[in-house]
Every structure is written in structure tokens, then in C-alpha cells.
Short mmCIF file of C-alpha atoms and ligand atoms in Angstrom, two decimals:
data_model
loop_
_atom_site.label_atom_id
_atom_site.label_comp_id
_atom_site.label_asym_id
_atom_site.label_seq_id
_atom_site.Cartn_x
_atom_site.Cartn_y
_atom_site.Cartn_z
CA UNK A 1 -16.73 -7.95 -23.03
CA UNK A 2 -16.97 -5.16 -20.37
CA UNK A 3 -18.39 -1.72 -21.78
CA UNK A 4 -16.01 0.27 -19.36
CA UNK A 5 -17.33 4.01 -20.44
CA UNK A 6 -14.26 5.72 -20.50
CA UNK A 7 -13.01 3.90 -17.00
CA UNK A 8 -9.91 1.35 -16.64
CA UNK A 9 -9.51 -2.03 -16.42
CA UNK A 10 -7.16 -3.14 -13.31
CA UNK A 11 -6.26 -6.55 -12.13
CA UNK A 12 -7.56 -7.00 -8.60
CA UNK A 13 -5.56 -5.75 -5.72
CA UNK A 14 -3.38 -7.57 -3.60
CA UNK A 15 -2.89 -6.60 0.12
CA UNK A 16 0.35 -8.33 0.82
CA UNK A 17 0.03 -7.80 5.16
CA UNK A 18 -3.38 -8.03 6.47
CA UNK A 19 -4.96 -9.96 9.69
CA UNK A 20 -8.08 -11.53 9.46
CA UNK A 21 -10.76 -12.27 11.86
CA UNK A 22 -13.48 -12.88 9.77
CA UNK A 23 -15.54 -13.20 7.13
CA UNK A 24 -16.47 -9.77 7.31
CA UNK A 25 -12.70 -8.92 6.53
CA UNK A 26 -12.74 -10.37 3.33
CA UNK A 27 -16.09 -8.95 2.18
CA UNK A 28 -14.97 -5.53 3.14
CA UNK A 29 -11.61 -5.83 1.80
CA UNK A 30 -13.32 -7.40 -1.39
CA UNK A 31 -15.75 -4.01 -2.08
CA UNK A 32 -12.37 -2.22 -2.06
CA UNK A 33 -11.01 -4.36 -4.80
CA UNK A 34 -8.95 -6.43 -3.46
CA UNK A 35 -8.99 -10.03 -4.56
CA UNK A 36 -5.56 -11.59 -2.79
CA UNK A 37 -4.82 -10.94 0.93
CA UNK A 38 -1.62 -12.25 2.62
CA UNK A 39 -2.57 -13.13 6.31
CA UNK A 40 0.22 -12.26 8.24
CA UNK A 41 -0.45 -14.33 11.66
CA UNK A 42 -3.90 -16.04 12.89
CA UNK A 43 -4.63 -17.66 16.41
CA UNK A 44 -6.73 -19.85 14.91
CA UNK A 45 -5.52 -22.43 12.02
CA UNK A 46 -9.28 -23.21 11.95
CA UNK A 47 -10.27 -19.74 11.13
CA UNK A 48 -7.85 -19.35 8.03
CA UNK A 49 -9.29 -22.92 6.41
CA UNK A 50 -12.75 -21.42 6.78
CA UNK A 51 -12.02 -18.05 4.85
CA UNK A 52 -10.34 -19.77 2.22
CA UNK A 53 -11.67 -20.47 -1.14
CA UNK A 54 -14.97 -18.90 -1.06
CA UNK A 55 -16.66 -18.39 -4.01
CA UNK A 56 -16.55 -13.56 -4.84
CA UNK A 57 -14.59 -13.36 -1.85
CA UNK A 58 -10.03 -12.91 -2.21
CA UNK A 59 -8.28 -15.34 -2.03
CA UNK A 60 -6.25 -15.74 1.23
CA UNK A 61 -2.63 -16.86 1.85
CA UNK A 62 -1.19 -17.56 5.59
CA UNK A 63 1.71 -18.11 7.80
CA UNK A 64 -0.62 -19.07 10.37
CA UNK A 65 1.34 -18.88 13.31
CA UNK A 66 4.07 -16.29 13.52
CA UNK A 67 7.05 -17.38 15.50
CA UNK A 68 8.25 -15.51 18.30
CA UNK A 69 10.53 -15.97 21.32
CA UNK A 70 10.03 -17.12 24.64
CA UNK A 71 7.88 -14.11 26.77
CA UNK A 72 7.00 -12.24 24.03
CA UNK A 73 4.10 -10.43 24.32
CA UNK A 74 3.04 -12.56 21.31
CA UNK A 75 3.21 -15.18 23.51
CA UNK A 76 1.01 -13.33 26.34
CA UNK A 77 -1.13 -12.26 23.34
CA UNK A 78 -3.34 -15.71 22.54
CA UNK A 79 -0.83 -16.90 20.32
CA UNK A 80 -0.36 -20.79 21.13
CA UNK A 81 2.61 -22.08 23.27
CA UNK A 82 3.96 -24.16 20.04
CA UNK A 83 4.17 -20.60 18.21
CA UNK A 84 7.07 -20.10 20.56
CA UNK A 85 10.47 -21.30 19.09
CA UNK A 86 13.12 -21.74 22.23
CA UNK A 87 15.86 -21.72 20.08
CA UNK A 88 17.94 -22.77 17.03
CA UNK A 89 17.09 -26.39 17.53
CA UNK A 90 13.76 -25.81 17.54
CA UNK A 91 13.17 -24.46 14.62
CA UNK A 92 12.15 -27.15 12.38
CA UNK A 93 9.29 -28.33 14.33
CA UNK A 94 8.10 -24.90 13.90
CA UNK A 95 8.21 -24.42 10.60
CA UNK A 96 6.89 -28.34 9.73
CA UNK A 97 3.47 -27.09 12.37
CA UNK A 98 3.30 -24.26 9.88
CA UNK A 99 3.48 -25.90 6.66
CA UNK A 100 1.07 -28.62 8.55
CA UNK A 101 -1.84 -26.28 8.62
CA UNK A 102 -1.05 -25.77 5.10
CA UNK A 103 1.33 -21.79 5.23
CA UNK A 104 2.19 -20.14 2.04
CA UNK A 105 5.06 -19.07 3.65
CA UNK A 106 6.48 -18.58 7.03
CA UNK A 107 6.37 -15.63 9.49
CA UNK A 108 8.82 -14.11 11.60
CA UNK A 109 8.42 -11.57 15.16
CA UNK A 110 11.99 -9.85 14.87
CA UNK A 111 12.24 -7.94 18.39
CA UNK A 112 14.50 -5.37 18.85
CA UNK A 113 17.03 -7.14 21.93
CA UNK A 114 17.05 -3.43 23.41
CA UNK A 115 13.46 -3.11 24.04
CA UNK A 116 12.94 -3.60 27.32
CA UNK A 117 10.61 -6.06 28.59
CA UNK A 118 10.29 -7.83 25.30
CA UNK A 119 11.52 -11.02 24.96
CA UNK A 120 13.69 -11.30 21.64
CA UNK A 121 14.15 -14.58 18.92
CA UNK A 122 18.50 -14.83 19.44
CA UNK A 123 20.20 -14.46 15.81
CA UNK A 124 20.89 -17.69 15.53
CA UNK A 125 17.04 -19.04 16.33
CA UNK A 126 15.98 -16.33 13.29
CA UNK A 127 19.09 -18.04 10.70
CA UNK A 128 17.86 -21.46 11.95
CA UNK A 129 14.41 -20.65 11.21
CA UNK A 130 15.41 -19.18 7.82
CA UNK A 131 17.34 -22.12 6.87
CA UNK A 132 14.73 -24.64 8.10
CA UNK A 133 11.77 -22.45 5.09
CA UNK A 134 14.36 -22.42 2.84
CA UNK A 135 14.98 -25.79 2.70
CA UNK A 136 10.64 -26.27 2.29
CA UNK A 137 11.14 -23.42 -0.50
CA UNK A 138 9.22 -21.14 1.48
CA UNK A 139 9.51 -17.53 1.87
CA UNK A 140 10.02 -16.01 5.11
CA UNK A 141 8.56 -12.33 6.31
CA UNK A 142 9.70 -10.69 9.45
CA UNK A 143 8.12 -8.42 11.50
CA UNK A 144 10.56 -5.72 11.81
CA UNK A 145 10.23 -2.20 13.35
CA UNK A 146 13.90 -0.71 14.64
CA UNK A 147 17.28 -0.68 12.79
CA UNK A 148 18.70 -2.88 15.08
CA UNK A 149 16.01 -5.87 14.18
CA UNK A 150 16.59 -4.70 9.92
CA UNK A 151 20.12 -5.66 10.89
CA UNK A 152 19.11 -9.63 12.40
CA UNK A 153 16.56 -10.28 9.60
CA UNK A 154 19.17 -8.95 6.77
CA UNK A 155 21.93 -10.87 8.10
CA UNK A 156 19.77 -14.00 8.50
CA UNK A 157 18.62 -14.03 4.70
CA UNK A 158 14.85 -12.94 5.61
CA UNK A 159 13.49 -12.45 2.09
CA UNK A 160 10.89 -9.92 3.16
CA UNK A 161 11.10 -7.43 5.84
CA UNK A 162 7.35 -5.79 6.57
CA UNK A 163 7.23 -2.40 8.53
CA UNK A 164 9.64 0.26 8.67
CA UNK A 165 11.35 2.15 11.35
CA UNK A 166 9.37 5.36 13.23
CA UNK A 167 12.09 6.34 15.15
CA UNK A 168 14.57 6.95 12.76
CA UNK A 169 15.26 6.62 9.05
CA UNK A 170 16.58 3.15 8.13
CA UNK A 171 20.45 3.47 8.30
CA UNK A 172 21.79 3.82 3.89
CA UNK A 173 24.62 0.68 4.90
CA UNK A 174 21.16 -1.30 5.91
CA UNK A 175 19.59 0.10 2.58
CA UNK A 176 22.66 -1.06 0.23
CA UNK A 177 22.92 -4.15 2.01
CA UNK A 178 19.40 -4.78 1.42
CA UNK A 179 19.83 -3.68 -2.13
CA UNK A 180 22.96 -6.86 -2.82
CA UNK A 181 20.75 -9.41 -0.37
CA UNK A 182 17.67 -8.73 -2.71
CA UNK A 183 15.53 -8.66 0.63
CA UNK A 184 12.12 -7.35 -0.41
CA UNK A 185 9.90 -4.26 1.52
CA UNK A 186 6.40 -4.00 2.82
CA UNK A 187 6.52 -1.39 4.56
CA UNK A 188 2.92 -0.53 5.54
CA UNK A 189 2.97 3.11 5.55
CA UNK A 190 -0.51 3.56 6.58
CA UNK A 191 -0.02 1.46 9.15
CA UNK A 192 3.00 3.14 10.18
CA UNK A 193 1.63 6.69 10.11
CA UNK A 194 -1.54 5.55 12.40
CA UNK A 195 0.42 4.22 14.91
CA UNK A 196 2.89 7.90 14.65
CA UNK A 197 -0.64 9.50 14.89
CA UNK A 198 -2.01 7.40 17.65
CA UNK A 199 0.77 6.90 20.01
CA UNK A 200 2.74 10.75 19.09
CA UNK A 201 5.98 10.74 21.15
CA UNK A 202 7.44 7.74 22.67
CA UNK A 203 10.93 5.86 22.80
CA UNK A 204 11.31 4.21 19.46
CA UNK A 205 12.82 1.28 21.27
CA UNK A 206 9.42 0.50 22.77
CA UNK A 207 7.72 0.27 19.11
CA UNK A 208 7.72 -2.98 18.69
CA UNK A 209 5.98 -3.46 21.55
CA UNK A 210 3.56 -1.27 20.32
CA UNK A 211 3.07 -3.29 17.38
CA UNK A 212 3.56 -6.66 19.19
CA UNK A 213 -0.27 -5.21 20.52
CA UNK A 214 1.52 -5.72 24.11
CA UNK A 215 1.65 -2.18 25.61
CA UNK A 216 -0.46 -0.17 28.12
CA UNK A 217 -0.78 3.09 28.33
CA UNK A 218 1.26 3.62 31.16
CA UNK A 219 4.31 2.14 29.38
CA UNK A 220 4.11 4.61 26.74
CA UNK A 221 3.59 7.50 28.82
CA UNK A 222 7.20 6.64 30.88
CA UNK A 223 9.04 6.74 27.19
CA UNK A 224 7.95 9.93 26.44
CA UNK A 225 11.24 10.97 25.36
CA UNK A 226 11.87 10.75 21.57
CA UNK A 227 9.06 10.55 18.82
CA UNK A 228 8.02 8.04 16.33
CA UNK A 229 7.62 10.40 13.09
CA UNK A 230 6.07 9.09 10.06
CA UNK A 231 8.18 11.10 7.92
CA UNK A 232 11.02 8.56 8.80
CA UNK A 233 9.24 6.03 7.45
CA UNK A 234 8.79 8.35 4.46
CA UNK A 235 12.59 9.05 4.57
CA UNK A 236 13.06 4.91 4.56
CA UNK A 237 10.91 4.52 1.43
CA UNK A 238 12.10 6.80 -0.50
CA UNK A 239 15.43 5.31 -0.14
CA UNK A 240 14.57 2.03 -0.83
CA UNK A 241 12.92 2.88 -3.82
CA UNK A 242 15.58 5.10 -5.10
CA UNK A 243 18.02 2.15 -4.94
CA UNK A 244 15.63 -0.11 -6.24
CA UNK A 245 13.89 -2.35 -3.51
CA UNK A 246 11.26 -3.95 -4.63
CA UNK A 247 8.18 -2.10 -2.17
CA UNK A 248 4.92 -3.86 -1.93
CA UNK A 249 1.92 -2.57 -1.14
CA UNK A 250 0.59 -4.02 2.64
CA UNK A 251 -1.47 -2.00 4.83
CA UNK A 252 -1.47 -4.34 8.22
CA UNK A 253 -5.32 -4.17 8.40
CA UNK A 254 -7.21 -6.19 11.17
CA UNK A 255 -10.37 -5.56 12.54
CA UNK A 256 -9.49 -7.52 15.96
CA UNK A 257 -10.09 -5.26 18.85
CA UNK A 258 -7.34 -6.79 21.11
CA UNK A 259 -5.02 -4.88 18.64
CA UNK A 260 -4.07 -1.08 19.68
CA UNK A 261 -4.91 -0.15 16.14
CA UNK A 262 -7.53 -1.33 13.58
CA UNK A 263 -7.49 -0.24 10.14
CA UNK A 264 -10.34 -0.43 7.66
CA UNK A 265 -9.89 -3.84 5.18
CA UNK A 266 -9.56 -2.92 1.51
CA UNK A 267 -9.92 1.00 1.91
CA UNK A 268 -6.18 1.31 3.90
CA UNK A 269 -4.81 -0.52 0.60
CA UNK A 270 -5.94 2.61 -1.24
CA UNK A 271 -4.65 4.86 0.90
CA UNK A 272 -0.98 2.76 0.98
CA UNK A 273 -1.05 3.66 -2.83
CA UNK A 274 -1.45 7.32 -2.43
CA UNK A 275 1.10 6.97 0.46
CA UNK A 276 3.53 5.27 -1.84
CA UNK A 277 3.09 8.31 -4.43
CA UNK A 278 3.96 10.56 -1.86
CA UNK A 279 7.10 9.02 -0.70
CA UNK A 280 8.32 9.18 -4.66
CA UNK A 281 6.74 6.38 -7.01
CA UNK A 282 4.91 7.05 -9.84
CA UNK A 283 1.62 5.80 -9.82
CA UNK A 284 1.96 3.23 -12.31
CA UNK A 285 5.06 1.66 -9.88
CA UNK A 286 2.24 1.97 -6.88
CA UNK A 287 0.30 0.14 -8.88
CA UNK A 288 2.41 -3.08 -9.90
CA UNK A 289 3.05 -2.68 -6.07
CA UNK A 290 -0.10 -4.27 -5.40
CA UNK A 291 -0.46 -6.14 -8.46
CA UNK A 292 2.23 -7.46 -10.66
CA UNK A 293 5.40 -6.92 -8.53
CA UNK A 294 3.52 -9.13 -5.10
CA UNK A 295 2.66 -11.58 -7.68
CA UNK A 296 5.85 -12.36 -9.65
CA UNK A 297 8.05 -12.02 -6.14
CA UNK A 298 5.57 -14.26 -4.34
CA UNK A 299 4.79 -16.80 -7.26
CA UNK A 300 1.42 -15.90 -7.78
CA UNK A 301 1.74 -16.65 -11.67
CA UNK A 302 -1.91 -16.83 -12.09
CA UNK A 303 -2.91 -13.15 -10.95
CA UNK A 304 -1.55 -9.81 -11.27
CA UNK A 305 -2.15 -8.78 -14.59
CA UNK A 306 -4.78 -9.15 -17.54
CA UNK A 307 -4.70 -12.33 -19.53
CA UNK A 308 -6.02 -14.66 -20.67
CA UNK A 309 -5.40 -17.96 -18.31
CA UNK A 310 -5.15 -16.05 -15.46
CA UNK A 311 -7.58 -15.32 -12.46
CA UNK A 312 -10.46 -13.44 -13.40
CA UNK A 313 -10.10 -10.38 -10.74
CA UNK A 314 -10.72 -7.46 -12.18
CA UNK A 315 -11.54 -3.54 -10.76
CA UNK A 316 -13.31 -1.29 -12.98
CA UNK A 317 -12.42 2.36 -12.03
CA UNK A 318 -13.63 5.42 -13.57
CA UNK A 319 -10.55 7.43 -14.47
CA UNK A 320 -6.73 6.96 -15.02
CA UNK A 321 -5.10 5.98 -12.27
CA UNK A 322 -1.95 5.98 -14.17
CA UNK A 323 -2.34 9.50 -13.78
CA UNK A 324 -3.91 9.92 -10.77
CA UNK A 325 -3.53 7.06 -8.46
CA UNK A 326 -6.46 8.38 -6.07
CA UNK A 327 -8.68 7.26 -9.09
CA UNK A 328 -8.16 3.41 -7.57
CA UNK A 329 -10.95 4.26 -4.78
CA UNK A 330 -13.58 5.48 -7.53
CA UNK A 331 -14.47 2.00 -8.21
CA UNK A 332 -17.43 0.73 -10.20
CA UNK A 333 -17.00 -3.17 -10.84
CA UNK A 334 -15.32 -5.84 -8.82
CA UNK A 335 -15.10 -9.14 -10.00
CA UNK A 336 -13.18 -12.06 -7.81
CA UNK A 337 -12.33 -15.05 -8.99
CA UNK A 338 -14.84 -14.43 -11.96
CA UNK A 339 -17.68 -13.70 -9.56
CA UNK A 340 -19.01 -10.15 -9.90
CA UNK A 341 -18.97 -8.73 -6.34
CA UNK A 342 -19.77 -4.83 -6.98
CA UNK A 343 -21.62 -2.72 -9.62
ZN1 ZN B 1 0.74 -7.31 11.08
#
């Protein structure tokens, strides 16, 4: 029994789009609560085996590789020539490298085919690679940052679509369509608004390459035409969770410093909560966003909630933050996998 003093009891969070470079990710990420973190692409297979299953530190899932076409900056970004997938008939060799290393699920780089100078995965390579997961029973997430590359994951049968658009609101036929596929949203907000912060006003085409971690600065300063707004984003999340999406918390933290934006591990997952609020859920909805809804949509029957039989990761907060979902940072306790990590 925990003496909580008036706080509340929380499962431990789960960050369902991080990076990780270290072990100093997880311990950080860990002090903010969260006990699950969904790696969302690693150079090094190596360096995902070594972070896993260590004793008061979260538990860590992977893609390992993400696949990406051909030229992609990906490709020019350290990411290993058998992480490129030269089309449809190459996608099972992919995915059985992936599931090799030992993936929870299988990643996706969906390029907008407009953007110049970024080499895009074809429609049918994406389906293929789908199909291939699929038939492994393995979820697939795609990087997605434009309408256009919504449209090629939702038409493949991508069951989870991270990101959202910065140069316009997604599209409502997109949103409805998404609603009858049952595709799922991480949209990392925080993530999202950083980059709208950082990189102000530049063709939304080239945002992707932004996030693909391949642009210089001189790239971004010939697009100067049309902004990336966060409050798109905003607009897109408030649509999907008016019609019902399911939206899970990410945040898209890495502490790599090739990457044109870090983001603190653990504290950004806060902030995605309060960012969630904002764009129209209530904060007990933010809240299964990082806990209950991840787990029963990625099979993680043995976390996201109190009970007995399942993991023992547990926040201790002081406040409500059923009421006030700010009270998530005012942590006093963490435990992780039944270890006590904080307080
Ligand atoms: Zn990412």
C-alpha cells in the first residue's frame, strides 16, 4: 500500500513516437513517468537490444529500421543501405530484416512525391510493404507529414499514421476516410509546433524534408513562400477527435544532434497532454491517450491501467489530473516495472 496524501495514482506513461540514442533517454524519459516508449527508427539494431529490459528503466518497443525509398535523405542520413526498399518486390526481405532484429512492428517514411529533391516509396512499394506486416501480424506506422502522403498511407491500409500536416489542415474526405479505415493518429503536436516555431515560414511541400532531418538552411530559406502553422495541426486534431480517431499521445523526442530538432525525453510527453487539451479532449481522454488507448490498440495487455496482473508502473502525482491535466508534471513517485525510480 502507497500512502498517496491526497495525490493520484496513474499507470505509467506511454510515449508512443520517441528516438533513442541512449541510455540517458530512457532515464530521463523515466523521471517524467514514462514507463513504455515506442522507438520509432534506430541506426543501430545493437543499440535497441542494449536499452531493452533494464531493470527501473521503460520498457522499449522498435521498428528498428524504418523503410524508405531509394535517395531519401533517410538514406543519406546513416540509415543502412538494406533500410532502402527498391520496390514492391522487395518488400518482404525488408520486413523479415525487421522482424529479424526482433520489431514490434514495422515503420514506414511516406514522402510526399511533390517534394522536390526527396526521393519517394511508389504506392505500390508502401501496399506491398503493408501486405508483407500484415501477413507477420504486425502493425505498420508511417511517417506522414502532407495531405498528399495521408492519401498513400490511407489507401495502402497503414494502421497508424504519426505526424500531422503544418501546411494545411488535413482535408475532412481524408478525415472520414480515416474514420471507415479505422487508421489510428499520433500526431505529435509538440513536435509539430517546434518545428512551426523553429523553421516559421517555408513551403509545406518541403516539410518532410524537414522532418526526414535532410535540409539545410539554404533550402528553407528559397521556400519562403507559404508557412507551416501549428494551428493546422490543431485544426487536424480537433477533427479527428471530433469524428472519433483514436489520437495517441507521441511526442517524437530524440536527443540525437544530427536531428534539426531535439526535444526533451519524458517532459515533451507532458506537454503533448496539455497540447491535446487544447486542441479539444478532456483530460481524462488525454490521459487514456498515453495509457489505456496505446495499450489496447497496440496489444500491450499487460500495462495501461491499475490491476492486479499487470505491470507495476505507476506515477504518483499530487493533484487531479482529471481536472487539470497539467497536474501530470507535479510528480512525486515513479515506479517501473516495480522498481521505484523517483521519490
Ligand atoms: Zn520520429
Amino acid at each position: 500500500m502507497v500512502d498517496g496524501h491526497g495525490g493520484t495514482l496513474l499507470p505509467g506513461l506511454i510515449d508512443s513516437h520517441t528516438h533513442l540514442t541512449g541510455a540517458e533517454d530512457l532515464e530521463s524519459a523515466v523521471h517524467w513517468g514514462v514507463t513504455t516508449m515506442l522507438d520509432m527508427a534506430s541506426r543501430v539494431p545493437e543499440l535497441v537490444d542494449s536499452l531493452r529490459n533494464r531493470p527501473g528503466l521503460p520498457d522499449i518497443l522498435s521498428c528498428y529500421y524504418p523503410a524508405s525509398a531509394p535517395g531519401s535523405t533517410q538514406a543519406r542520413m546513416g540509415f543502412p543501405a538494406s533500410s532502402i526498399v527498391n520496390g514492391p518486390q522487395d518488400a518482404e526481405r525488408f520486413v523479415a530484416q525487421q522482424l529479424g532484429f526482433g520489431a514490434d512492428y514495422i515503420k514506414l517514411i511516406i514522402e510526399d512525391p511533390a517534394v522536390r529533391g526527396s526521393a519517394a516509396l511508389s504506392s505500390e512499394t508502401v501496399a506491398a510493404l503493408v501486405e508483407a506486416a500484415h501477413r507477420y501480424n504486425k502493425k505498420v506506422f508511417a511517417h506522414v507529414t502532407t495531405p498528399d502522403a495521408f492519401s498513400i498511407g490511407i489507401d495502402a491500409g497503414i494502421d497508424v499514421l504519426t505526424h500531422a500536416p503544418l501546411g494545411k489542415p488535413l482535408p475532412q474526405d481524408l478525415v472520414t476516410t480515416m474514420v471507415n479505415k479505422g487508421v489510428i493518429s499520433v500526431p505529435t503536436m509538440v513536435m509539430m509546433k517546434q518545428i512551426a516555431k523553429k523553421f516559421g515560414k517555408i513551403n509545406p511541400v518541403l516539410l518532410s524534408l524537414v522532418m526526414s532531418k535532410g535540409i539545410f538552411r539554404k533550402l528553407i530559406n528559397m521556400f519562403k513562400s507559404e508557412s507551416l502553422n501549428y494551428h493546422n495541426v490543431e485544426e487536424t486534431v480537433r477533427a479527428f477527435i471530433q469524428s472519433g480517431i483514436p489520437v495517441i499521445a507521441g511526442t517524437d523526442a530524440n536527443t540525437d544532434p544530427k536531428s534539426p530538432l531535439m526535444l526533451n525525453q519524458g517532459e515533451s510527453l507532458h506537454e503533448e497532454l496539455e497540447l491535446m487539451v487544447k486542441a479539444g479532449m478532456s483530460p481524462v481522454q488525454a490521459l487514456q491517450s498515453a495509457t489505456s488507448l496505446p495499450a489496447k490498440l497496440f496489444g500491450l495487455q499487460d500495462r495501461g491501467s491499475i490491476q492486479t496482473g499487470t505491470r507495476a508502473d505507476l506515477i504518483l502525482v499530487d493533484g487531479n489530473p482529471t481536472i487539470d491535466i497539467s497536474a501530470t508534471r507535479a510528480i512525486k513517485r515513479v515506479w517501473a516495472g516495480g522498481v521505484q525510480v523517483r521519490g
